[in-house]
């Protein structure tokens, strides 16, 4: 029997003889029950994240990356403790939806039955990438890739008009960004629908001869998605984020990693 259940049992039996109990003893038992509940509420929440550098990855067995650093800063400000587990994105999402984990790193409004911030702290700026030899210098619409092979990462959330567009010769749903970018570099694709932050990181790391086509197709806001049973903690998280966004703390993290602030990225790639 847990400590909380034991205390509840004591209270139950004590109420049966409450007429002959001294008030101080009853008050003591009630305080024990409240104290045990508070202990349970302070237990760390569980969160899962996928290997998605530079947003989230693992270093020496510990979570790292831009997203992790941003969320940890907000969680610390909100006084919320979290334990992380790394797993493939599909499994991470499934475990969150089933309630096995409390939080999903880099979720968004597409995650059902979740609490989220609509304009969240992590930017996912969707953009087309092409080979350096491509005749295209900027993005003018899907029709410029008519009858060509386009790559995108399976299980990511993309604009409906992209998924439903029928003019491409074929769409390859690759396992991750690096696979798609390497296929593009080798000429197996004519374009890859990636993003600014993670794809730039991978293009530079692997010295791939690729260019990004502006403007951005879409900016999606990612966040730490909370299960609906954690409304109070999500409210605290949201409040802490807004405070840090206004005082420049979020901008400082972006500048450290990317050389541009959260607001500067929105201004450069936003509508």
Coordinates of C-alpha atoms in Angstrom, one line a residue:
X1 CA 0.0 0.0 0.0
X2 CA 1.3 3.5 -1.0
X3 CA 1.9 6.2 1.6
X4 CA -1.1 8.2 0.1
X5 CA -3.4 5.2 0.2
X6 CA -2.4 4.4 3.8
X7 CA -3.1 8.0 4.9
X8 CA -6.5 7.9 3.1
X9 CA -7.3 4.6 4.9
X10 CA -6.5 6.2 8.2
X11 CA -8.8 9.2 7.5
X12 CA -11.6 6.8 6.4
X13 CA -11.5 4.9 9.7
X14 CA -11.0 8.0 11.7
X15 CA -14.2 9.5 10.4
X16 CA -16.2 6.6 11.7
X17 CA -15.2 7.5 15.2
X18 CA -14.9 11.2 14.7
X19 CA -17.4 12.0 17.3
X20 CA -15.1 10.8 20.0
X21 CA -11.8 12.0 18.5
X22 CA -10.0 15.1 19.6
X23 CA -10.1 17.9 17.0
X24 CA -6.3 18.2 17.1
X25 CA -5.8 14.6 16.1
X26 CA -8.3 14.9 13.2
X27 CA -6.5 18.1 12.0
X28 CA -3.2 16.3 12.1
X29 CA -4.5 13.4 10.0
X30 CA -6.0 15.8 7.4
X31 CA -2.7 17.6 7.1
X32 CA -0.9 14.3 6.5
X33 CA -3.2 13.5 3.6
X34 CA -2.7 17.0 2.0
X35 CA 1.0 16.7 2.5
X36 CA 1.1 13.3 0.8
X37 CA -0.9 14.6 -2.2
X38 CA 1.6 17.5 -2.6
X39 CA 4.4 15.0 -2.7
X40 CA 2.7 13.1 -5.5
X41 CA 2.1 16.3 -7.5
X42 CA 5.8 17.2 -7.4
X43 CA 6.9 14.0 -9.2
X44 CA 8.7 14.9 -12.5
X45 CA 6.6 14.7 -15.7
X46 CA 7.9 12.4 -18.4
X47 CA 8.7 13.6 -21.9
X48 CA 9.9 11.9 -25.1
X49 CA 12.0 13.4 -28.0
X50 CA 13.3 12.2 -31.3
X51 CA 16.8 12.4 -32.8
X52 CA 16.4 15.6 -34.8
X53 CA 19.5 17.7 -34.7
X54 CA 19.9 20.5 -34.1
X55 CA 16.5 20.7 -32.4
X56 CA 16.9 17.6 -30.3
X57 CA 19.5 14.9 -29.9
X58 CA 21.6 13.1 -27.3
X59 CA 25.0 13.9 -26.0
X60 CA 26.6 11.5 -23.5
X61 CA 23.3 10.0 -22.8
X62 CA 21.6 13.3 -22.0
X63 CA 19.1 15.3 -24.1
X64 CA 20.5 18.3 -26.0
X65 CA 19.7 20.7 -28.8
X66 CA 18.0 24.0 -29.4
X67 CA 14.5 22.8 -28.6
X68 CA 15.6 21.0 -25.4
X69 CA 17.5 24.1 -24.2
X70 CA 14.5 26.3 -24.9
X71 CA 12.0 24.0 -23.2
X72 CA 14.3 23.5 -20.2
X73 CA 14.7 27.2 -19.7
X74 CA 10.9 27.7 -19.8
X75 CA 10.3 24.7 -17.5
X76 CA 12.9 26.0 -15.0
X77 CA 11.1 29.4 -15.0
X78 CA 7.8 27.6 -14.5
X79 CA 9.2 25.3 -11.8
X80 CA 8.2 22.1 -13.6
X81 CA 10.5 19.1 -13.4
X82 CA 10.7 16.7 -16.4
X83 CA 12.5 13.4 -17.2
X84 CA 13.3 12.9 -20.9
X85 CA 13.4 9.7 -23.0
X86 CA 14.8 9.5 -26.6
X87 CA 12.9 7.3 -29.1
X88 CA 11.9 7.4 -32.8
X89 CA 9.3 10.1 -33.6
X90 CA 6.5 7.6 -34.5
X91 CA 6.9 5.8 -31.2
X92 CA 7.2 9.0 -29.2
X93 CA 4.0 10.3 -30.7
X94 CA 2.2 7.0 -30.1
X95 CA 3.3 6.8 -26.5
X96 CA 2.2 10.4 -25.9
X97 CA -1.2 9.7 -27.5
X98 CA -1.6 6.6 -25.4
X99 CA -0.7 8.4 -22.2
X100 CA 2.5 6.5 -21.5
X101 CA 4.4 9.8 -21.5
X102 CA 3.1 13.2 -20.3
X103 CA 4.8 15.5 -22.8
X104 CA 5.8 15.4 -26.5
X105 CA 8.9 17.5 -27.5
X106 CA 8.2 19.6 -30.6
X107 CA 4.5 18.9 -31.0
X108 CA 2.1 21.3 -32.6
X109 CA -1.6 21.9 -33.3
X110 CA -1.8 18.7 -35.4
X111 CA -1.3 16.5 -32.3
X112 CA -4.8 15.4 -31.2
X113 CA -5.9 15.6 -27.6
X114 CA -3.0 17.8 -26.5
X115 CA -2.5 21.2 -24.9
X116 CA -0.2 23.4 -27.0
X117 CA 0.8 27.0 -27.6
X118 CA -0.4 28.0 -31.0
X119 CA 2.6 30.4 -31.6
X120 CA 5.1 28.2 -29.8
X121 CA 8.7 28.7 -28.8
X122 CA 10.3 26.6 -31.5
X123 CA 10.2 27.7 -35.2
X124 CA 10.0 25.1 -38.0
X125 CA 10.4 27.1 -41.2
X126 CA 9.4 24.9 -44.2
X127 CA 11.3 25.6 -47.4
X128 CA 12.3 23.9 -50.6
X129 CA 15.9 22.8 -51.2
X130 CA 17.5 22.3 -54.6
X131 CA 20.9 21.3 -56.0
X132 CA 23.3 24.2 -56.6
X133 CA 23.0 23.5 -60.3
X134 CA 19.2 24.0 -60.3
X135 CA 17.9 26.8 -62.6
X136 CA 15.6 28.0 -59.8
X137 CA 16.7 30.8 -57.6
X138 CA 13.6 31.2 -55.5
X139 CA 10.3 29.5 -54.9
X140 CA 7.4 30.6 -57.1
X141 CA 5.0 27.7 -56.6
X142 CA 4.6 23.9 -56.8
X143 CA 4.1 24.1 -60.6
X144 CA 7.8 24.9 -61.1
X145 CA 8.5 21.3 -60.0
X146 CA 5.9 19.9 -62.4
X147 CA 6.6 16.3 -63.4
X148 CA 9.7 16.2 -61.1
X149 CA 10.6 14.0 -58.1
X150 CA 10.2 15.7 -54.7
X151 CA 11.3 14.4 -51.3
X152 CA 9.8 14.9 -47.9
X153 CA 10.1 13.2 -44.5
X154 CA 7.4 10.7 -43.6
X155 CA 5.4 11.3 -40.3
X156 CA 6.1 15.1 -40.4
X157 CA 3.2 17.5 -40.7
X158 CA 3.1 19.2 -44.1
X159 CA 0.6 21.7 -45.7
X160 CA -2.4 20.0 -47.1
X161 CA -1.9 21.6 -50.5
X162 CA 1.5 20.0 -50.8
X163 CA 0.3 16.5 -49.9
X164 CA -2.6 16.8 -52.3
X165 CA -0.7 18.4 -55.2
X166 CA -0.9 16.0 -58.2
X167 CA 1.6 17.7 -60.5
X168 CA 4.8 16.1 -59.2
X169 CA 6.0 13.0 -61.0
X170 CA 6.4 11.3 -57.6
X171 CA 6.9 12.2 -53.9
X172 CA 9.4 10.2 -51.9
X173 CA 8.7 9.9 -48.2
X174 CA 12.1 9.5 -46.8
X175 CA 13.1 8.4 -43.3
X176 CA 14.7 11.6 -42.2
X177 CA 16.0 15.0 -43.4
X178 CA 19.6 13.7 -44.0
X179 CA 18.4 10.9 -46.3
X180 CA 16.3 13.4 -48.4
X181 CA 19.1 15.9 -48.6
X182 CA 21.6 13.3 -49.7
X183 CA 19.3 12.0 -52.3
X184 CA 18.9 15.5 -53.6
X185 CA 22.7 16.1 -53.7
X186 CA 23.1 12.9 -55.7
X187 CA 20.4 13.9 -58.3
X188 CA 17.8 11.3 -57.3
X189 CA 15.5 14.1 -56.4
X190 CA 14.9 17.5 -58.0
X191 CA 13.8 19.2 -54.8
X192 CA 13.4 18.4 -51.1
X193 CA 10.8 19.9 -48.8
X194 CA 12.8 20.5 -45.7
X195 CA 13.2 23.4 -43.3
X196 CA 15.7 26.2 -42.6
X197 CA 17.2 25.3 -39.3
X198 CA 17.7 21.5 -39.3
X199 CA 18.5 21.3 -43.1
X200 CA 21.0 24.1 -43.0
X201 CA 22.7 22.4 -40.1
X202 CA 22.9 19.1 -42.1
X203 CA 23.9 20.7 -45.4
X204 CA 26.8 22.5 -43.6
X205 CA 27.9 19.4 -41.6
X206 CA 27.9 17.1 -44.6
X207 CA 29.1 19.7 -47.1
X208 CA 26.2 19.1 -49.5
X209 CA 26.0 21.4 -52.6
X210 CA 22.5 22.5 -52.1
X211 CA 20.6 25.8 -52.0
X212 CA 17.5 26.9 -50.1
X213 CA 14.7 28.6 -52.1
X214 CA 13.0 31.5 -50.5
X215 CA 10.5 32.6 -49.4
X216 CA 9.5 30.1 -46.9
X217 CA 6.5 27.9 -47.8
X218 CA 5.1 27.9 -44.3
X219 CA 6.2 28.6 -40.7
X220 CA 5.0 26.1 -38.1
X221 CA 5.3 26.7 -34.4
X222 CA 6.4 23.8 -32.4
X223 CA 6.1 23.4 -28.6
X224 CA 6.2 21.1 -25.7
X225 CA 2.8 19.4 -26.1
X226 CA 1.1 18.5 -22.7
X227 CA -1.4 15.8 -22.1
X228 CA -4.8 17.3 -21.2
X229 CA -4.5 16.0 -17.6
X230 CA -1.7 18.5 -17.0
X231 CA -3.7 21.7 -17.6
X232 CA -2.2 23.5 -14.6
X233 CA 1.4 22.8 -15.6
X234 CA 0.7 23.8 -19.2
X235 CA -0.8 27.1 -18.0
X236 CA 2.4 27.7 -16.0
X237 CA 4.6 26.7 -19.0
X238 CA 2.7 29.1 -21.3
X239 CA 2.9 32.0 -18.8
X240 CA 6.7 31.4 -18.4
X241 CA 7.2 31.3 -22.1
X242 CA 5.4 34.6 -22.7
X243 CA 7.5 36.3 -20.0
X244 CA 10.7 35.0 -21.5
X245 CA 9.6 36.0 -25.0
X246 CA 9.0 39.5 -23.8
X247 CA 12.1 39.9 -21.7
X248 CA 14.4 38.7 -24.6
X249 CA 15.5 35.4 -23.0
X250 CA 14.1 33.3 -25.9
X251 CA 15.9 35.6 -28.4
X252 CA 19.2 35.1 -26.6
X253 CA 19.0 31.3 -27.0
X254 CA 18.2 31.6 -30.7
X255 CA 21.1 34.0 -31.2
X256 CA 23.5 31.7 -29.5
X257 CA 22.7 28.8 -31.8
X258 CA 21.7 30.5 -35.0
X259 CA 23.0 34.0 -35.0
X260 CA 19.4 35.3 -35.4
X261 CA 16.7 35.9 -32.8
X262 CA 13.3 34.3 -32.7
X263 CA 11.8 37.6 -33.8
X264 CA 14.4 38.2 -36.6
X265 CA 13.7 34.7 -38.1
X266 CA 9.9 35.5 -38.1
X267 CA 10.6 38.8 -39.8
X268 CA 12.9 37.3 -42.4
X269 CA 10.8 34.3 -43.4
X270 CA 7.3 35.4 -42.3
X271 CA 4.6 36.7 -44.6

